[in-house]
PDB file of C-alpha atoms in Angstrom:
ATOM      1  CA  MET A 173     109.997  83.485 100.431  1.00 45.00           C
ATOM      2  CA  GLU A 174     111.777  85.788 102.840  1.00 53.00           C
ATOM      3  CA  ASP A 175     115.558  85.936 102.933  1.00 76.00           C
ATOM      4  CA  ARG A 176     116.833  82.987 104.956  1.00 90.00           C
ATOM      5  CA  VAL A 177     117.791  83.888 108.518  1.00 95.00           C
ATOM      6  CA  ARG A 178     119.619  81.995 111.258  1.00 96.00           C
ATOM      7  CA  VAL A 179     117.734  81.799 114.561  1.00 97.00           C
ATOM      8  CA  VAL A 180     118.373  80.761 118.156  1.00 97.00           C
ATOM      9  CA  ILE A 181     115.208  80.053 120.164  1.00 96.00           C
ATOM     10  CA  ALA A 182     115.109  80.371 123.971  1.00 94.00           C
ATOM     11  CA  GLU A 183     111.870  78.916 125.358  1.00 93.00           C
ATOM     12  CA  ASP A 184     111.482  76.585 128.338  1.00 91.00           C
ATOM     13  CA  SER A 185     108.336  74.920 126.981  1.00 90.00           C
ATOM     14  CA  VAL A 186     109.596  72.063 124.820  1.00 92.00           C
ATOM     15  CA  LEU A 187     106.369  71.894 122.832  1.00 93.00           C
ATOM     16  CA  LEU A 188     106.385  75.615 122.066  1.00 91.00           C
ATOM     17  CA  ARG A 189     110.103  75.600 121.274  1.00 93.00           C
ATOM     18  CA  GLU A 190     109.665  72.732 118.835  1.00 94.00           C
ATOM     19  CA  GLY A 191     106.584  74.400 117.376  1.00 93.00           C
ATOM     20  CA  LEU A 192     108.452  77.645 116.722  1.00 94.00           C
ATOM     21  CA  THR A 193     111.302  75.671 115.206  1.00 95.00           C
ATOM     22  CA  ARG A 194     108.919  73.923 112.835  1.00 94.00           C
ATOM     23  CA  LEU A 195     107.219  77.177 111.829  1.00 93.00           C
ATOM     24  CA  LEU A 196     110.538  78.755 110.900  1.00 95.00           C
ATOM     25  CA  THR A 197     112.195  75.771 109.235  1.00 95.00           C
ATOM     26  CA  ASP A 198     109.084  75.069 107.155  1.00 94.00           C
ATOM     27  CA  ARG A 199     109.550  78.546 105.686  1.00 92.00           C
ATOM     28  CA  GLY A 200     113.185  78.015 104.815  1.00 94.00           C
ATOM     29  CA  HIS A 201     114.866  79.533 107.860  1.00 95.00           C
ATOM     30  CA  GLU A 202     117.577  77.846 109.936  1.00 96.00           C
ATOM     31  CA  VAL A 203     117.140  77.293 113.656  1.00 96.00           C
ATOM     32  CA  VAL A 204     120.734  76.771 114.765  1.00 96.00           C
ATOM     33  CA  ALA A 205     119.913  76.097 118.434  1.00 96.00           C
ATOM     34  CA  GLY A 206     117.043  75.771 120.871  1.00 95.00           C
ATOM     35  CA  VAL A 207     117.567  76.260 124.619  1.00 94.00           C
ATOM     36  CA  GLY A 208     115.419  76.286 127.727  1.00 92.00           C
ATOM     37  CA  ASP A 209     116.867  78.994 129.984  1.00 91.00           C
ATOM     38  CA  GLY A 210     118.644  82.347 129.906  1.00 89.00           C
ATOM     39  CA  GLU A 211     122.031  81.004 130.978  1.00 91.00           C
ATOM     40  CA  ALA A 212     122.017  78.448 128.176  1.00 93.00           C
ATOM     41  CA  LEU A 213     121.021  81.182 125.736  1.00 94.00           C
ATOM     42  CA  ILE A 214     124.016  83.351 126.621  1.00 94.00           C
ATOM     43  CA  LYS A 215     126.365  80.344 126.568  1.00 95.00           C
ATOM     44  CA  THR A 216     125.081  79.185 123.182  1.00 95.00           C
ATOM     45  CA  VAL A 217     125.376  82.573 121.503  1.00 95.00           C
ATOM     46  CA  THR A 218     128.851  83.064 122.997  1.00 95.00           C
ATOM     47  CA  GLU A 219     129.944  79.694 121.601  1.00 95.00           C
ATOM     48  CA  LEU A 220     128.522  80.502 118.186  1.00 95.00           C
ATOM     49  CA  ASP A 221     130.384  83.796 118.255  1.00 93.00           C
ATOM     50  CA  GLY A 222     133.605  81.907 118.943  1.00 93.00           C
ATOM     51  CA  GLN A 223     132.929  79.866 115.817  1.00 94.00           C
ATOM     52  CA  ASN A 224     132.146  83.006 113.777  1.00 93.00           C
ATOM     53  CA  GLN A 225     128.605  81.691 113.367  1.00 94.00           C
ATOM     54  CA  LEU A 226     126.501  84.241 115.224  1.00 94.00           C
ATOM     55  CA  PRO A 227     122.769  83.929 114.537  1.00 96.00           C
ATOM     56  CA  ASP A 228     120.879  86.721 112.800  1.00 96.00           C
ATOM     57  CA  VAL A 229     118.250  86.825 115.522  1.00 96.00           C
ATOM     58  CA  VAL A 230     117.398  85.398 118.939  1.00 96.00           C
ATOM     59  CA  VAL A 231     113.778  84.664 119.850  1.00 95.00           C
ATOM     60  CA  ALA A 232     113.462  84.597 123.643  1.00 93.00           C
ATOM     61  CA  ASP A 233     110.707  84.168 126.189  1.00 91.00           C
ATOM     62  CA  VAL A 234     110.685  86.546 129.168  1.00 85.00           C
ATOM     63  CA  ARG A 235     110.114  84.063 131.997  1.00 83.00           C
ATOM     64  CA  MET A 236     112.356  80.998 132.090  1.00 85.00           C
ATOM     65  CA  PRO A 237     114.015  78.780 134.721  1.00 82.00           C
ATOM     66  CA  PRO A 238     115.084  78.789 137.429  1.00 82.00           C
ATOM     67  CA  THR A 239     112.737  81.427 138.916  1.00 82.00           C
ATOM     68  CA  HIS A 240     110.420  81.976 135.942  1.00 80.00           C
ATOM     69  CA  THR A 241     110.447  85.736 136.458  1.00 79.00           C
ATOM     70  CA  ASP A 242     112.643  87.736 134.089  1.00 80.00           C
ATOM     71  CA  GLU A 243     115.585  85.467 133.190  1.00 84.00           C
ATOM     72  CA  GLY A 244     114.829  85.511 129.479  1.00 85.00           C
ATOM     73  CA  VAL A 245     114.556  89.262 129.013  1.00 82.00           C
ATOM     74  CA  ARG A 246     117.610  89.868 131.226  1.00 85.00           C
ATOM     75  CA  ALA A 247     119.573  87.511 128.999  1.00 89.00           C
ATOM     76  CA  ALA A 248     118.237  89.364 125.955  1.00 87.00           C
ATOM     77  CA  VAL A 249     119.447  92.691 127.369  1.00 85.00           C
ATOM     78  CA  GLN A 250     122.876  91.175 128.049  1.00 89.00           C
ATOM     79  CA  LEU A 251     123.077  89.796 124.520  1.00 89.00           C
ATOM     80  CA  ARG A 252     122.135  93.155 123.010  1.00 86.00           C
ATOM     81  CA  LYS A 253     125.071  94.721 124.809  1.00 86.00           C
ATOM     82  CA  ALA A 254     127.551  91.962 123.959  1.00 91.00           C
ATOM     83  CA  HIS A 255     126.398  91.333 120.380  1.00 92.00           C
ATOM     84  CA  PRO A 256     124.664  94.460 119.053  1.00 87.00           C
ATOM     85  CA  GLY A 257     124.562  93.003 115.546  1.00 89.00           C
ATOM     86  CA  VAL A 258     122.280  90.145 116.625  1.00 94.00           C
ATOM     87  CA  GLY A 259     118.570  90.921 116.482  1.00 93.00           C
ATOM     88  CA  VAL A 260     116.525  90.138 119.592  1.00 93.00           C
ATOM     89  CA  LEU A 261     112.809  89.351 119.472  1.00 93.00           C
ATOM     90  CA  VAL A 262     111.171  88.863 122.868  1.00 90.00           C
ATOM     91  CA  LEU A 263     108.072  86.679 122.655  1.00 87.00           C
ATOM     92  CA  SER A 264     106.107  86.570 125.886  1.00 82.00           C
ATOM     93  CA  GLN A 265     102.776  86.593 127.657  1.00 82.00           C
ATOM     94  CA  TYR A 266     103.916  89.550 129.723  1.00 75.00           C
ATOM     95  CA  VAL A 267     105.402  93.023 129.441  1.00 75.00           C
ATOM     96  CA  GLU A 268     108.365  93.075 131.841  1.00 72.00           C
ATOM     97  CA  GLU A 269     108.570  96.851 131.931  1.00 72.00           C
ATOM     98  CA  ARG A 270     111.944  97.435 133.576  1.00 69.00           C
ATOM     99  CA  TYR A 271     113.996  95.233 131.277  1.00 68.00           C
ATOM    100  CA  ALA A 272     111.834  95.885 128.233  1.00 71.00           C
ATOM    101  CA  THR A 273     112.617  99.563 128.587  1.00 72.00           C
ATOM    102  CA  GLU A 274     116.330  98.815 128.841  1.00 72.00           C
ATOM    103  CA  LEU A 275     116.149  96.502 125.852  1.00 75.00           C
ATOM    104  CA  LEU A 276     114.347  99.023 123.663  1.00 70.00           C
ATOM    105  CA  ALA A 277     116.175 102.133 124.803  1.00 63.00           C
ATOM    106  CA  GLY A 278     119.548 101.102 123.395  1.00 59.00           C
ATOM    107  CA  SER A 279     120.315 100.676 119.733  1.00 59.00           C
ATOM    108  CA  SER A 280     117.266 101.193 117.555  1.00 59.00           C
ATOM    109  CA  ARG A 281     118.133  98.354 115.191  1.00 75.00           C
ATOM    110  CA  GLY A 282     117.038  94.755 115.350  1.00 87.00           C
ATOM    111  CA  VAL A 283     114.707  94.665 118.320  1.00 88.00           C
ATOM    112  CA  GLY A 284     111.207  93.331 118.877  1.00 88.00           C
ATOM    113  CA  TYR A 285     108.739  92.561 121.659  1.00 88.00           C
ATOM    114  CA  LEU A 286     105.593  90.585 120.845  1.00 89.00           C
ATOM    115  CA  LEU A 287     102.897  89.219 123.144  1.00 89.00           C
ATOM    116  CA  LYS A 288     102.124  85.551 122.489  1.00 84.00           C
ATOM    117  CA  ASP A 289      98.379  85.858 122.901  1.00 82.00           C
ATOM    118  CA  ARG A 290      98.211  88.745 120.418  1.00 80.00           C
ATOM    119  CA  VAL A 291     100.059  87.101 117.524  1.00 80.00           C
ATOM    120  CA  ALA A 292      97.090  86.346 115.296  1.00 74.00           C
ATOM    121  CA  GLU A 293      98.796  84.715 112.308  1.00 83.00           C
ATOM    122  CA  VAL A 294     101.834  82.514 111.699  1.00 86.00           C
ATOM    123  CA  ARG A 295     102.869  84.736 108.808  1.00 87.00           C
ATOM    124  CA  GLU A 296     102.788  87.756 111.125  1.00 86.00           C
ATOM    125  CA  PHE A 297     105.217  86.078 113.522  1.00 90.00           C
ATOM    126  CA  VAL A 298     107.600  84.879 110.807  1.00 92.00           C
ATOM    127  CA  ASP A 299     107.597  88.327 109.203  1.00 91.00           C
ATOM    128  CA  ALA A 300     108.512  89.826 112.584  1.00 91.00           C
ATOM    129  CA  VAL A 301     111.424  87.408 113.027  1.00 94.00           C
ATOM    130  CA  VAL A 302     112.786  88.263 109.580  1.00 94.00           C
ATOM    131  CA  ARG A 303     112.271  92.001 110.094  1.00 91.00           C
ATOM    132  CA  VAL A 304     114.192  91.987 113.387  1.00 93.00           C
ATOM    133  CA  ALA A 305     116.929  89.783 111.894  1.00 94.00           C
ATOM    134  CA  GLU A 306     117.375  92.361 109.144  1.00 91.00           C
ATOM    135  CA  GLY A 307     117.708  95.243 111.599  1.00 89.00           C
ATOM    136  CA  GLY A 308     114.074  96.351 111.755  1.00 87.00           C
ATOM    137  CA  THR A 309     111.630  96.484 114.652  1.00 85.00           C
ATOM    138  CA  ALA A 310     108.545  94.533 115.674  1.00 86.00           C
ATOM    139  CA  LEU A 311     106.671  95.935 118.641  1.00 82.00           C
ATOM    140  CA  ASP A 312     103.223  94.969 119.844  1.00 81.00           C
ATOM    141  CA  PRO A 313     101.120  98.130 120.318  1.00 76.00           C
ATOM    142  CA  GLU A 314     100.234  96.972 123.840  1.00 76.00           C
ATOM    143  CA  VAL A 315     103.924  96.851 124.720  1.00 76.00           C
ATOM    144  CA  VAL A 316     104.395 100.365 123.383  1.00 70.00           C
ATOM    145  CA  ALA A 317     101.338 101.599 125.284  1.00 69.00           C
ATOM    146  CA  GLN A 318     102.527 100.191 128.610  1.00 71.00           C
ATOM    147  CA  LEU A 319     106.060 101.484 128.242  1.00 66.00           C
ATOM    148  CA  LEU A 320     104.988 104.903 127.090  1.00 59.00           C
ATOM    149  CA  GLY A 321     102.702 104.994 130.114  1.00 59.00           C
ATOM    150  CA  ARG A 322     105.782 104.817 132.352  1.00 54.00           C
ATOM    151  CA  SER A 323     107.540 107.652 130.616  1.00 48.00           C
ATOM    152  CA  ARG A 324     107.820 111.037 132.268  1.00 46.00           C
ATOM    153  CA  LYS A 325     107.822 112.696 128.861  1.00 49.00           C
ATOM    154  CA  GLN A 326     104.228 112.142 127.863  1.00 52.00           C
ATOM    155  CA  ASP A 327     103.780 115.922 127.663  1.00 59.00           C
ATOM    156  CA  VAL A 328     105.646 115.812 124.351  1.00 66.00           C
ATOM    157  CA  LEU A 329     103.307 113.156 122.996  1.00 72.00           C
ATOM    158  CA  ALA A 330     100.397 115.323 124.081  1.00 74.00           C
ATOM    159  CA  GLY A 331     101.320 117.643 121.206  1.00 80.00           C
ATOM    160  CA  LEU A 332     100.376 114.983 118.665  1.00 81.00           C
ATOM    161  CA  THR A 333      96.924 114.964 117.092  1.00 87.00           C
ATOM    162  CA  PRO A 334      94.760 111.841 117.456  1.00 86.00           C
ATOM    163  CA  ARG A 335      95.587 110.866 113.862  1.00 89.00           C
ATOM    164  CA  GLU A 336      99.310 111.360 114.459  1.00 87.00           C
ATOM    165  CA  ARG A 337      99.082 109.164 117.535  1.00 82.00           C
ATOM    166  CA  GLU A 338      97.348 106.524 115.426  1.00 86.00           C
ATOM    167  CA  VAL A 339     100.066 106.727 112.781  1.00 87.00           C
ATOM    168  CA  LEU A 340     102.743 106.538 115.491  1.00 84.00           C
ATOM    169  CA  GLY A 341     101.125 103.400 116.874  1.00 80.00           C
ATOM    170  CA  LEU A 342     101.205 101.754 113.448  1.00 81.00           C
ATOM    171  CA  MET A 343     104.822 102.846 113.007  1.00 79.00           C
ATOM    172  CA  ALA A 344     105.560 101.094 116.287  1.00 74.00           C
ATOM    173  CA  GLU A 345     104.275  97.873 114.762  1.00 70.00           C
ATOM    174  CA  GLY A 346     106.964  98.200 112.100  1.00 70.00           C
ATOM    175  CA  ARG A 347     104.595  99.073 109.268  1.00 78.00           C
ATOM    176  CA  THR A 348     105.732 101.013 106.226  1.00 84.00           C
ATOM    177  CA  ASN A 349     104.046 104.227 105.121  1.00 90.00           C
ATOM    178  CA  SER A 350     102.224 102.331 102.374  1.00 91.00           C
ATOM    179  CA  ALA A 351     100.955  99.741 104.855  1.00 89.00           C
ATOM    180  CA  ILE A 352      99.785 102.509 107.194  1.00 91.00           C
ATOM    181  CA  ALA A 353      97.987 104.207 104.306  1.00 93.00           C
ATOM    182  CA  ARG A 354      96.145 100.983 103.506  1.00 91.00           C
ATOM    183  CA  GLN A 355      95.225 100.468 107.148  1.00 89.00           C
ATOM    184  CA  LEU A 356      93.861 103.996 107.556  1.00 93.00           C
ATOM    185  CA  VAL A 357      92.426 104.157 104.036  1.00 92.00           C
ATOM    186  CA  VAL A 358      94.298 107.355 103.151  1.00 93.00           C
ATOM    187  CA  SER A 359      96.880 108.281 100.539  1.00 94.00           C
ATOM    188  CA  ASP A 360     100.586 107.606 100.912  1.00 93.00           C
ATOM    189  CA  GLY A 361     101.127 111.358 100.749  1.00 93.00           C
ATOM    190  CA  ALA A 362      98.822 111.927 103.710  1.00 94.00           C
ATOM    191  CA  VAL A 363     100.758 109.396 105.774  1.00 94.00           C
ATOM    192  CA  GLU A 364     104.078 110.975 104.793  1.00 93.00           C
ATOM    193  CA  LYS A 365     102.760 114.329 106.007  1.00 94.00           C
ATOM    194  CA  HIS A 366     101.667 112.842 109.335  1.00 92.00           C
ATOM    195  CA  VAL A 367     105.038 111.136 109.782  1.00 90.00           C
ATOM    196  CA  SER A 368     106.880 114.373 109.032  1.00 91.00           C
ATOM    197  CA  ASN A 369     104.744 116.202 111.598  1.00 91.00           C
ATOM    198  CA  ILE A 370     105.483 113.512 114.180  1.00 87.00           C
ATOM    199  CA  PHE A 371     109.218 113.846 113.602  1.00 86.00           C
ATOM    200  CA  LEU A 372     108.953 117.620 113.880  1.00 86.00           C
ATOM    201  CA  LYS A 373     106.907 117.597 117.079  1.00 83.00           C
ATOM    202  CA  LEU A 374     109.157 115.013 118.709  1.00 80.00           C
ATOM    203  CA  GLY A 375     112.276 116.967 117.824  1.00 77.00           C
ATOM    204  CA  LEU A 376     113.759 114.336 115.515  1.00 77.00           C
ATOM    205  CA  SER A 377     115.907 115.939 112.847  1.00 71.00           C
ATOM    206  CA  PRO A 378     116.752 114.558 109.378  1.00 74.00           C
ATOM    207  CA  SER A 379     120.265 113.882 110.658  1.00 60.00           C
ATOM    208  CA  ASP A 380     118.812 110.968 112.633  1.00 51.00           C
ATOM    209  CA  GLY A 381     118.249 109.225 109.295  1.00 53.00           C
ATOM    210  CA  ASP A 382     116.104 106.129 108.963  1.00 54.00           C
ATOM    211  CA  HIS A 383     116.231 105.575 112.727  1.00 65.00           C
ATOM    212  CA  ARG A 384     113.750 108.403 113.220  1.00 75.00           C
ATOM    213  CA  ARG A 385     110.899 105.924 112.780  1.00 73.00           C
ATOM    214  CA  VAL A 386     112.141 103.910 115.729  1.00 68.00           C
ATOM    215  CA  LEU A 387     113.259 106.900 117.758  1.00 72.00           C
ATOM    216  CA  ALA A 388     109.775 108.384 117.438  1.00 75.00           C
ATOM    217  CA  VAL A 389     108.529 105.478 119.544  1.00 66.00           C
ATOM    218  CA  LEU A 390     111.516 104.674 121.681  1.00 65.00           C
ATOM    219  CA  THR A 391     113.225 107.956 122.613  1.00 48.00           C
ATOM    220  CA  TYR A 392     110.601 108.585 125.294  1.00 42.00           C
ATOM    221  CA  LEU A 393     111.018 105.196 126.936  1.00 44.00           C
ATOM    222  CA  ASN A 394     114.066 106.430 128.876  1.00 41.00           C
ATOM    223  CA  SER A 395     112.798 107.431 132.315  1.00 30.00           C
TER     224      SER A 395
END
């Protein structure tokens, strides 16, 4: 079982909110609150902070009341700024590009953006929640593709080979080098070489540390 994490869920659909709660609690995690709009999300996390009981991660939909446009992701951006230690996983049917870019362009720790219709397995979703709670990333490749499409720095990505682009896409999903090697049916050493080349071509130095994996995907989202 994964390490137990504390979760706040923001989803206006009661059935989906209860379903997500059940999925997580059945696997030993603690859902400390469930809310139905962005304002309630911010209020709840603020109250938990006052009690020194901040959650490890917030799972939030993009579109919630009252206008059902971008309340959820705007609240997520606000929470990232106010509580940078809390992971934020956006779970939505849509890519809200403006706020998604702002969400992902800040700190490279503890952030995720998954599309509901593309989450194929329960285990995949739970793994993503835990990964974000622990400071990792979980990004749907479609999200990455749309946001990179907005960037004015695609000329840098043009220097990557097709294989390096493929490896970068798998990195964006939060996969380890070993997992990428299994996916591409190559050796771990081959993947390490591709990753090193990506870092080099994108101008990411060793001084950036472990964050280089995230920066390789996210640095070019700032437009």
